[in-house]
Amino acid sequence: MEIKLRYFKRSDFQQLINWVENPQFLLQWGGPNFNFPLTEQQLENYLKDANKESSHALICSVINTETGSVIGHISLGNIDRNNKSARVGKVLVGDKNGRGRGIGLRMMKEILRVAFDELHLHRVSLGVFDFNTSAIACYEKAGFKKEGLLREIRKIGDEYWSLWEMSILEDEWQVMNKG
């Protein structure tokens, strides 16, 4: 399946809200910036000041190019043009049938292509909960390296979750994408 990224827009809100079924999933997907249940107002705030030439965030829907349907979501945030860095977040293969089929890896490669080839950044980072082994494997395949474990950084119910901090540098991206 071929994919493309296009800017997230209001007409995508309900689809995303439907994908986020519980507080645990919302924290995994959205980090601490959202409260369950996800609402259109929260998404309006998330989209505010994004997707412009000098924005600090590019927020995208992932489109199946064959069907034209929205199958996922991804963002490149904390864009710092002085230090040439950014952070991938909000990674979601929304269609449960699409998970485990390499779509996440294609999404990561496409957002990294934007980061390194279009924005000419030097470093891209992300955070992933330590129990999310399929996501960690995907990010490592995309070229990310583990930098450190932030132990028990988020509280959900009575549990604490630990987070791997990962990154990829411009030269690592270039080596992976020669030829």
CSV table of N, CA and C in Angstrom, one decimal, residues 17-133:
chain,number,residue,atom,x,y,z
A,17,ILE,N,-11.1,11.1,16.6
A,17,ILE,CA,-11.8,10.9,17.8
A,17,ILE,C,-12.3,9.4,17.9
A,18,ASN,N,-12.8,8.9,16.8
A,18,ASN,CA,-13.3,7.5,16.8
A,18,ASN,C,-12.2,6.5,17.1
A,19,TRP,N,-11.0,6.8,16.6
A,19,TRP,CA,-9.9,5.9,16.8
A,19,TRP,C,-9.4,5.8,18.3
A,20,VAL,N,-9.6,6.9,19.0
A,20,VAL,CA,-9.1,7.0,20.4
A,20,VAL,C,-10.2,6.5,21.4
A,21,GLU,N,-10.1,5.2,21.7
A,21,GLU,CA,-11.2,4.5,22.4
A,21,GLU,C,-11.1,4.6,24.0
A,22,ASN,N,-9.9,4.9,24.5
A,22,ASN,CA,-9.8,4.9,26.0
A,22,ASN,C,-8.7,5.8,26.4
A,23,PRO,N,-8.6,6.1,27.7
A,23,PRO,CA,-7.6,7.0,28.2
A,23,PRO,C,-6.2,6.5,28.0
A,24,GLN,N,-6.0,5.2,28.2
A,24,GLN,CA,-4.6,4.6,28.0
A,24,GLN,C,-4.1,4.8,26.6
A,25,PHE,N,-5.0,4.5,25.6
A,25,PHE,CA,-4.7,4.7,24.2
A,25,PHE,C,-4.4,6.2,23.9
A,26,LEU,N,-5.2,7.1,24.5
A,26,LEU,CA,-5.0,8.5,24.3
A,26,LEU,C,-3.6,8.9,24.8
A,27,LEU,N,-3.2,8.5,25.9
A,27,LEU,CA,-1.9,8.8,26.5
A,27,LEU,C,-0.8,8.3,25.6
A,28,GLN,N,-1.0,7.0,25.1
A,28,GLN,CA,0.0,6.4,24.2
A,28,GLN,C,0.2,7.2,23.0
A,29,TRP,N,-1.0,7.6,22.4
A,29,TRP,CA,-0.9,8.3,21.1
A,29,TRP,C,-0.6,9.8,21.3
A,30,GLY,N,-1.2,10.5,22.3
A,30,GLY,CA,-1.2,11.9,22.3
A,30,GLY,C,-0.3,12.5,23.4
A,31,GLY,N,0.3,11.6,24.3
A,31,GLY,CA,1.0,12.1,25.4
A,31,GLY,C,0.1,12.9,26.4
A,32,PRO,N,0.7,13.7,27.2
A,32,PRO,CA,-0.1,14.4,28.3
A,32,PRO,C,-0.8,15.6,27.8
A,33,ASN,N,-0.8,15.9,26.5
A,33,ASN,CA,-1.4,17.1,26.0
A,33,ASN,C,-3.0,17.1,25.8
A,34,PHE,N,-3.5,15.8,25.9
A,34,PHE,CA,-5.0,15.7,25.7
A,34,PHE,C,-5.6,15.0,26.9
A,35,ASN,N,-6.9,15.2,27.0
A,35,ASN,CA,-7.7,14.6,28.1
A,35,ASN,C,-8.8,13.7,27.4
A,36,PHE,N,-9.0,12.6,28.0
A,36,PHE,CA,-10.1,11.7,27.5
A,36,PHE,C,-11.4,12.1,28.1
A,37,PRO,N,-12.5,12.1,27.3
A,37,PRO,CA,-12.5,11.8,25.9
A,37,PRO,C,-12.0,12.9,25.0
A,38,LEU,N,-11.3,12.6,23.9
A,38,LEU,CA,-10.8,13.5,22.9
A,38,LEU,C,-12.0,14.3,22.4
A,39,THR,N,-11.8,15.6,22.2
A,39,THR,CA,-12.9,16.5,21.7
A,39,THR,C,-12.4,17.3,20.5
A,40,GLU,N,-13.4,17.8,19.8
A,40,GLU,CA,-13.1,18.7,18.7
A,40,GLU,C,-12.3,20.0,19.2
A,41,GLN,N,-12.7,20.5,20.3
A,41,GLN,CA,-12.1,21.7,20.9
A,41,GLN,C,-10.6,21.4,21.2
A,42,GLN,N,-10.3,20.2,21.7
A,42,GLN,CA,-8.9,19.9,22.0
A,42,GLN,C,-8.1,19.8,20.6
A,43,LEU,N,-8.8,19.3,19.6
A,43,LEU,CA,-8.1,19.1,18.3
A,43,LEU,C,-8.0,20.5,17.6
A,44,GLU,N,-8.9,21.4,17.8
A,44,GLU,CA,-8.8,22.8,17.4
A,44,GLU,C,-7.5,23.4,18.0
A,45,ASN,N,-7.3,23.3,19.3
A,45,ASN,CA,-6.2,23.8,20.0
A,45,ASN,C,-4.9,23.2,19.5
A,46,TYR,N,-4.9,21.9,19.2
A,46,TYR,CA,-3.7,21.2,18.7
A,46,TYR,C,-3.3,21.7,17.3
A,47,LEU,N,-4.3,22.0,16.5
A,47,LEU,CA,-4.1,22.5,15.1
A,47,LEU,C,-3.7,24.0,15.0
A,48,LYS,N,-4.0,24.7,16.1
A,48,LYS,CA,-3.8,26.2,16.1
A,48,LYS,C,-2.3,26.5,15.8
A,49,ASP,N,-2.0,27.3,14.9
A,49,ASP,CA,-0.7,27.8,14.5
A,49,ASP,C,0.2,26.7,13.9
A,50,ALA,N,-0.4,25.5,13.5
A,50,ALA,CA,0.3,24.5,12.8
A,50,ALA,C,0.2,24.6,11.3
A,51,ASN,N,1.0,23.9,10.6
A,51,ASN,CA,0.9,23.7,9.1
A,51,ASN,C,1.0,25.0,8.3
A,52,LYS,N,1.9,25.9,8.8
A,52,LYS,CA,2.2,27.1,8.1
A,52,LYS,C,3.7,27.1,7.8
A,53,GLU,N,4.1,28.0,7.0
A,53,GLU,CA,5.5,28.1,6.6
A,53,GLU,C,6.5,28.1,7.8
A,54,SER,N,6.2,28.9,8.7
A,54,SER,CA,7.2,29.0,9.9
A,54,SER,C,6.6,28.4,11.1
A,55,SER,N,5.7,27.4,11.0
A,55,SER,CA,5.1,26.8,12.2
A,55,SER,C,6.1,25.9,12.9
A,56,HIS,N,5.8,25.7,14.2
A,56,HIS,CA,6.6,24.8,15.0
A,56,HIS,C,6.1,23.4,14.9
A,57,ALA,N,5.0,23.2,14.2
A,57,ALA,CA,4.4,21.9,14.0
A,57,ALA,C,3.8,21.6,12.7
A,58,LEU,N,4.0,20.5,12.1
A,58,LEU,CA,3.3,20.0,10.9
A,58,LEU,C,2.5,18.8,11.4
A,59,ILE,N,1.2,18.9,11.2
A,59,ILE,CA,0.3,17.9,11.7
A,59,ILE,C,-0.4,17.3,10.5
A,60,CYS,N,-0.2,15.9,10.3
A,60,CYS,CA,-0.7,15.3,9.1
A,60,CYS,C,-1.6,14.1,9.3
A,61,SER,N,-2.5,14.0,8.3
A,61,SER,CA,-3.2,12.8,8.1
A,61,SER,C,-2.5,11.9,7.2
A,62,VAL,N,-2.6,10.6,7.3
A,62,VAL,CA,-1.9,9.6,6.5
A,62,VAL,C,-3.0,9.1,5.5
A,63,ILE,N,-2.8,9.2,4.2
A,63,ILE,CA,-3.7,8.8,3.2
A,63,ILE,C,-3.3,7.6,2.5
A,64,ASN,N,-4.2,6.6,2.3
A,64,ASN,CA,-4.0,5.5,1.4
A,64,ASN,C,-4.2,6.0,0.0
A,65,THR,N,-3.1,6.0,-0.8
A,65,THR,CA,-3.2,6.7,-2.1
A,65,THR,C,-4.1,5.9,-3.1
A,66,GLU,N,-4.3,4.6,-2.8
A,66,GLU,CA,-5.2,3.8,-3.7
A,66,GLU,C,-6.7,4.1,-3.5
A,67,THR,N,-7.0,4.3,-2.2
A,67,THR,CA,-8.5,4.5,-1.9
A,67,THR,C,-8.8,5.9,-1.6
A,68,GLY,N,-7.8,6.7,-1.2
A,68,GLY,CA,-8.0,8.1,-0.8
A,68,GLY,C,-8.5,8.2,0.6
A,69,SER,N,-8.6,7.1,1.4
A,69,SER,CA,-9.1,7.2,2.7
A,69,SER,C,-8.0,7.5,3.7
A,70,VAL,N,-8.4,8.1,4.8
A,70,VAL,CA,-7.5,8.4,5.9
A,70,VAL,C,-7.2,7.2,6.7
A,71,ILE,N,-6.0,6.8,6.9
A,71,ILE,CA,-5.7,5.5,7.6
A,71,ILE,C,-4.8,5.8,8.8
A,72,GLY,N,-4.3,7.0,9.0
A,72,GLY,CA,-3.5,7.2,10.2
A,72,GLY,C,-3.2,8.7,10.4
A,73,HIS,N,-2.3,9.0,11.3
A,73,HIS,CA,-2.0,10.3,11.8
A,73,HIS,C,-0.6,10.4,12.2
A,74,ILE,N,0.1,11.5,12.0
A,74,ILE,CA,1.5,11.7,12.5
A,74,ILE,C,1.8,13.2,12.5
A,75,SER,N,2.7,13.6,13.4
A,75,SER,CA,3.1,15.0,13.4
A,75,SER,C,4.6,15.1,13.6
A,76,LEU,N,5.0,16.3,13.2
A,76,LEU,CA,6.4,16.7,13.4
A,76,LEU,C,6.3,18.0,14.2
A,77,GLY,N,6.6,17.9,15.4
A,77,GLY,CA,6.5,19.1,16.3
A,77,GLY,C,7.8,19.6,16.9
A,78,ASN,N,7.7,20.6,17.7
A,78,ASN,CA,8.9,21.2,18.4
A,78,ASN,C,9.9,21.5,17.3
A,79,ILE,N,9.5,22.0,16.1
A,79,ILE,CA,10.4,22.3,15.1
A,79,ILE,C,11.2,23.6,15.5
A,80,ASP,N,12.5,23.4,15.6
A,80,ASP,CA,13.4,24.4,16.1
A,80,ASP,C,14.4,24.7,14.9
A,81,ARG,N,14.1,25.7,14.2
A,81,ARG,CA,14.9,26.0,13.0
A,81,ARG,C,16.3,26.5,13.3
A,82,ASN,N,16.6,27.0,14.5
A,82,ASN,CA,17.9,27.5,14.9
A,82,ASN,C,18.8,26.2,15.2
A,83,ASN,N,18.3,25.3,16.0
A,83,ASN,CA,19.0,24.1,16.3
A,83,ASN,C,18.8,23.0,15.3
A,84,LYS,N,18.0,23.2,14.3
A,84,LYS,CA,17.7,22.2,13.3
A,84,LYS,C,17.2,20.9,13.8
A,85,SER,N,16.2,21.0,14.7
A,85,SER,CA,15.7,19.7,15.4
A,85,SER,C,14.2,19.8,15.4
A,86,ALA,N,13.6,18.6,15.6
A,86,ALA,CA,12.2,18.4,15.7
A,86,ALA,C,11.9,17.1,16.4
A,87,ARG,N,10.6,16.9,16.7
A,87,ARG,CA,10.2,15.7,17.4
A,87,ARG,C,9.0,15.1,16.7
A,88,VAL,N,9.1,13.8,16.4
A,88,VAL,CA,7.9,13.1,15.8
A,88,VAL,C,7.0,12.7,16.9
A,89,GLY,N,5.7,12.9,16.7
A,89,GLY,CA,4.8,12.5,17.7
A,89,GLY,C,3.4,12.1,17.1
A,90,LYS,N,2.5,11.7,18.0
A,90,LYS,CA,1.1,11.4,17.5
A,90,LYS,C,1.1,10.4,16.4
A,91,VAL,N,1.9,9.4,16.5
A,91,VAL,CA,2.0,8.4,15.4
A,91,VAL,C,0.9,7.4,15.7
A,92,LEU,N,0.0,7.2,14.7
A,92,LEU,CA,-1.1,6.3,14.8
A,92,LEU,C,-1.5,5.7,13.5
A,93,VAL,N,-1.5,4.4,13.4
A,93,VAL,CA,-2.1,3.7,12.3
A,93,VAL,C,-3.5,3.4,12.8
A,94,GLY,N,-4.4,4.2,12.3
A,94,GLY,CA,-5.8,4.2,12.9
A,94,GLY,C,-6.6,2.9,12.6
A,95,ASP,N,-6.4,2.4,11.4
A,95,ASP,CA,-7.2,1.2,10.9
A,95,ASP,C,-6.5,0.0,11.6
A,96,LYS,N,-7.2,-0.7,12.5
A,96,LYS,CA,-6.6,-1.8,13.2
A,96,LYS,C,-6.2,-2.9,12.2
A,97,ASN,N,-6.9,-3.1,11.1
A,97,ASN,CA,-6.5,-4.1,10.1
A,97,ASN,C,-5.2,-3.7,9.4
A,98,GLY,N,-4.8,-2.4,9.5
A,98,GLY,CA,-3.6,-2.0,8.8
A,98,GLY,C,-2.3,-2.2,9.7
A,99,ARG,N,-2.5,-2.5,11.0
A,99,ARG,CA,-1.4,-2.6,11.9
A,99,ARG,C,-0.6,-3.9,11.6
A,100,GLY,N,0.7,-3.8,11.8
A,100,GLY,CA,1.6,-4.9,11.5
A,100,GLY,C,1.8,-5.2,10.1
A,101,ARG,N,1.6,-4.2,9.2
A,101,ARG,CA,1.7,-4.4,7.8
A,101,ARG,C,2.7,-3.5,7.2
A,102,GLY,N,3.5,-2.8,8.0
A,102,GLY,CA,4.6,-1.9,7.5
A,102,GLY,C,4.1,-0.5,7.2
A,103,ILE,N,2.9,-0.2,7.5
A,103,ILE,CA,2.4,1.2,7.3
A,103,ILE,C,3.1,2.2,8.2
A,104,GLY,N,3.3,1.8,9.5
A,104,GLY,CA,4.0,2.7,10.4
A,104,GLY,C,5.3,3.0,9.9
A,105,LEU,N,6.1,2.1,9.4
A,105,LEU,CA,7.4,2.3,8.9
A,105,LEU,C,7.4,3.3,7.7
A,106,ARG,N,6.4,3.1,6.8
A,106,ARG,CA,6.3,4.0,5.7
A,106,ARG,C,5.9,5.4,6.2
A,107,MET,N,5.1,5.5,7.2
A,107,MET,CA,4.7,6.8,7.8
A,107,MET,C,6.0,7.5,8.3
A,108,MET,N,6.8,6.7,9.1
A,108,MET,CA,8.0,7.3,9.7
A,108,MET,C,9.0,7.7,8.6
A,109,LYS,N,9.2,6.9,7.5
A,109,LYS,CA,10.1,7.3,6.5
A,109,LYS,C,9.6,8.6,5.8
A,110,GLU,N,8.3,8.7,5.6
A,110,GLU,CA,7.8,9.9,4.9
A,110,GLU,C,8.0,11.2,5.8
A,111,ILE,N,7.7,11.1,7.1
A,111,ILE,CA,7.9,12.3,8.0
A,111,ILE,C,9.3,12.6,8.1
A,112,LEU,N,10.2,11.6,8.1
A,112,LEU,CA,11.7,11.9,8.1
A,112,LEU,C,12.2,12.5,6.8
A,113,ARG,N,11.6,12.0,5.7
A,113,ARG,CA,11.9,12.7,4.4
A,113,ARG,C,11.6,14.2,4.5
A,114,VAL,N,10.4,14.5,5.0
A,114,VAL,CA,10.1,15.9,5.2
A,114,VAL,C,11.1,16.6,6.1
A,115,ALA,N,11.4,16.0,7.2
A,115,ALA,CA,12.3,16.6,8.2
A,115,ALA,C,13.7,16.9,7.6
A,116,PHE,N,14.2,15.9,7.0
A,116,PHE,CA,15.6,16.0,6.6
A,116,PHE,C,15.8,16.5,5.2
A,117,ASP,N,14.9,16.1,4.2
A,117,ASP,CA,15.1,16.5,2.8
A,117,ASP,C,14.4,17.9,2.5
A,118,GLU,N,13.3,18.2,3.2
A,118,GLU,CA,12.6,19.4,2.9
A,118,GLU,C,12.9,20.5,3.9
A,119,LEU,N,12.9,20.2,5.2
A,119,LEU,CA,13.2,21.2,6.2
A,119,LEU,C,14.7,21.3,6.6
A,120,HIS,N,15.5,20.3,6.1
A,120,HIS,CA,17.0,20.3,6.3
A,120,HIS,C,17.3,20.4,7.7
A,121,LEU,N,16.6,19.6,8.5
A,121,LEU,CA,16.9,19.5,10.0
A,121,LEU,C,18.2,18.6,10.2
A,122,HIS,N,18.7,18.6,11.4
A,122,HIS,CA,19.9,17.8,11.7
A,122,HIS,C,19.5,16.6,12.6
A,123,ARG,N,18.5,16.8,13.5
A,123,ARG,CA,18.1,15.8,14.5
A,123,ARG,C,16.6,15.7,14.6
A,124,VAL,N,16.1,14.5,14.7
A,124,VAL,CA,14.7,14.2,14.9
A,124,VAL,C,14.6,13.2,16.1
A,125,SER,N,13.8,13.6,17.1
A,125,SER,CA,13.6,12.7,18.2
A,125,SER,C,12.2,12.2,18.4
A,126,LEU,N,12.0,11.3,19.3
A,126,LEU,CA,10.6,10.9,19.7
A,126,LEU,C,10.7,10.2,21.0
A,127,GLY,N,9.5,10.0,21.6
A,127,GLY,CA,9.4,9.3,22.9
A,127,GLY,C,8.4,8.1,22.7
A,128,VAL,N,8.7,7.0,23.2
A,128,VAL,CA,7.8,5.8,23.1
A,128,VAL,C,7.8,5.0,24.4
A,129,PHE,N,6.7,4.6,24.8
A,129,PHE,CA,6.6,3.9,26.1
A,129,PHE,C,7.3,2.5,25.9
A,130,ASP,N,8.0,2.1,27.0
A,130,ASP,CA,8.9,0.9,26.9
A,130,ASP,C,8.1,-0.4,26.6
A,131,PHE,N,6.8,-0.4,26.9
A,131,PHE,CA,6.1,-1.7,26.6
A,131,PHE,C,5.6,-1.8,25.2
A,132,ASN,N,5.8,-0.7,24.4
A,132,ASN,CA,5.3,-0.7,23.0
A,132,ASN,C,6.3,-1.2,22.1
A,133,THR,N,6.6,-2.5,22.2
A,133,THR,CA,7.7,-3.2,21.5
A,133,THR,C,7.5,-3.1,20.0
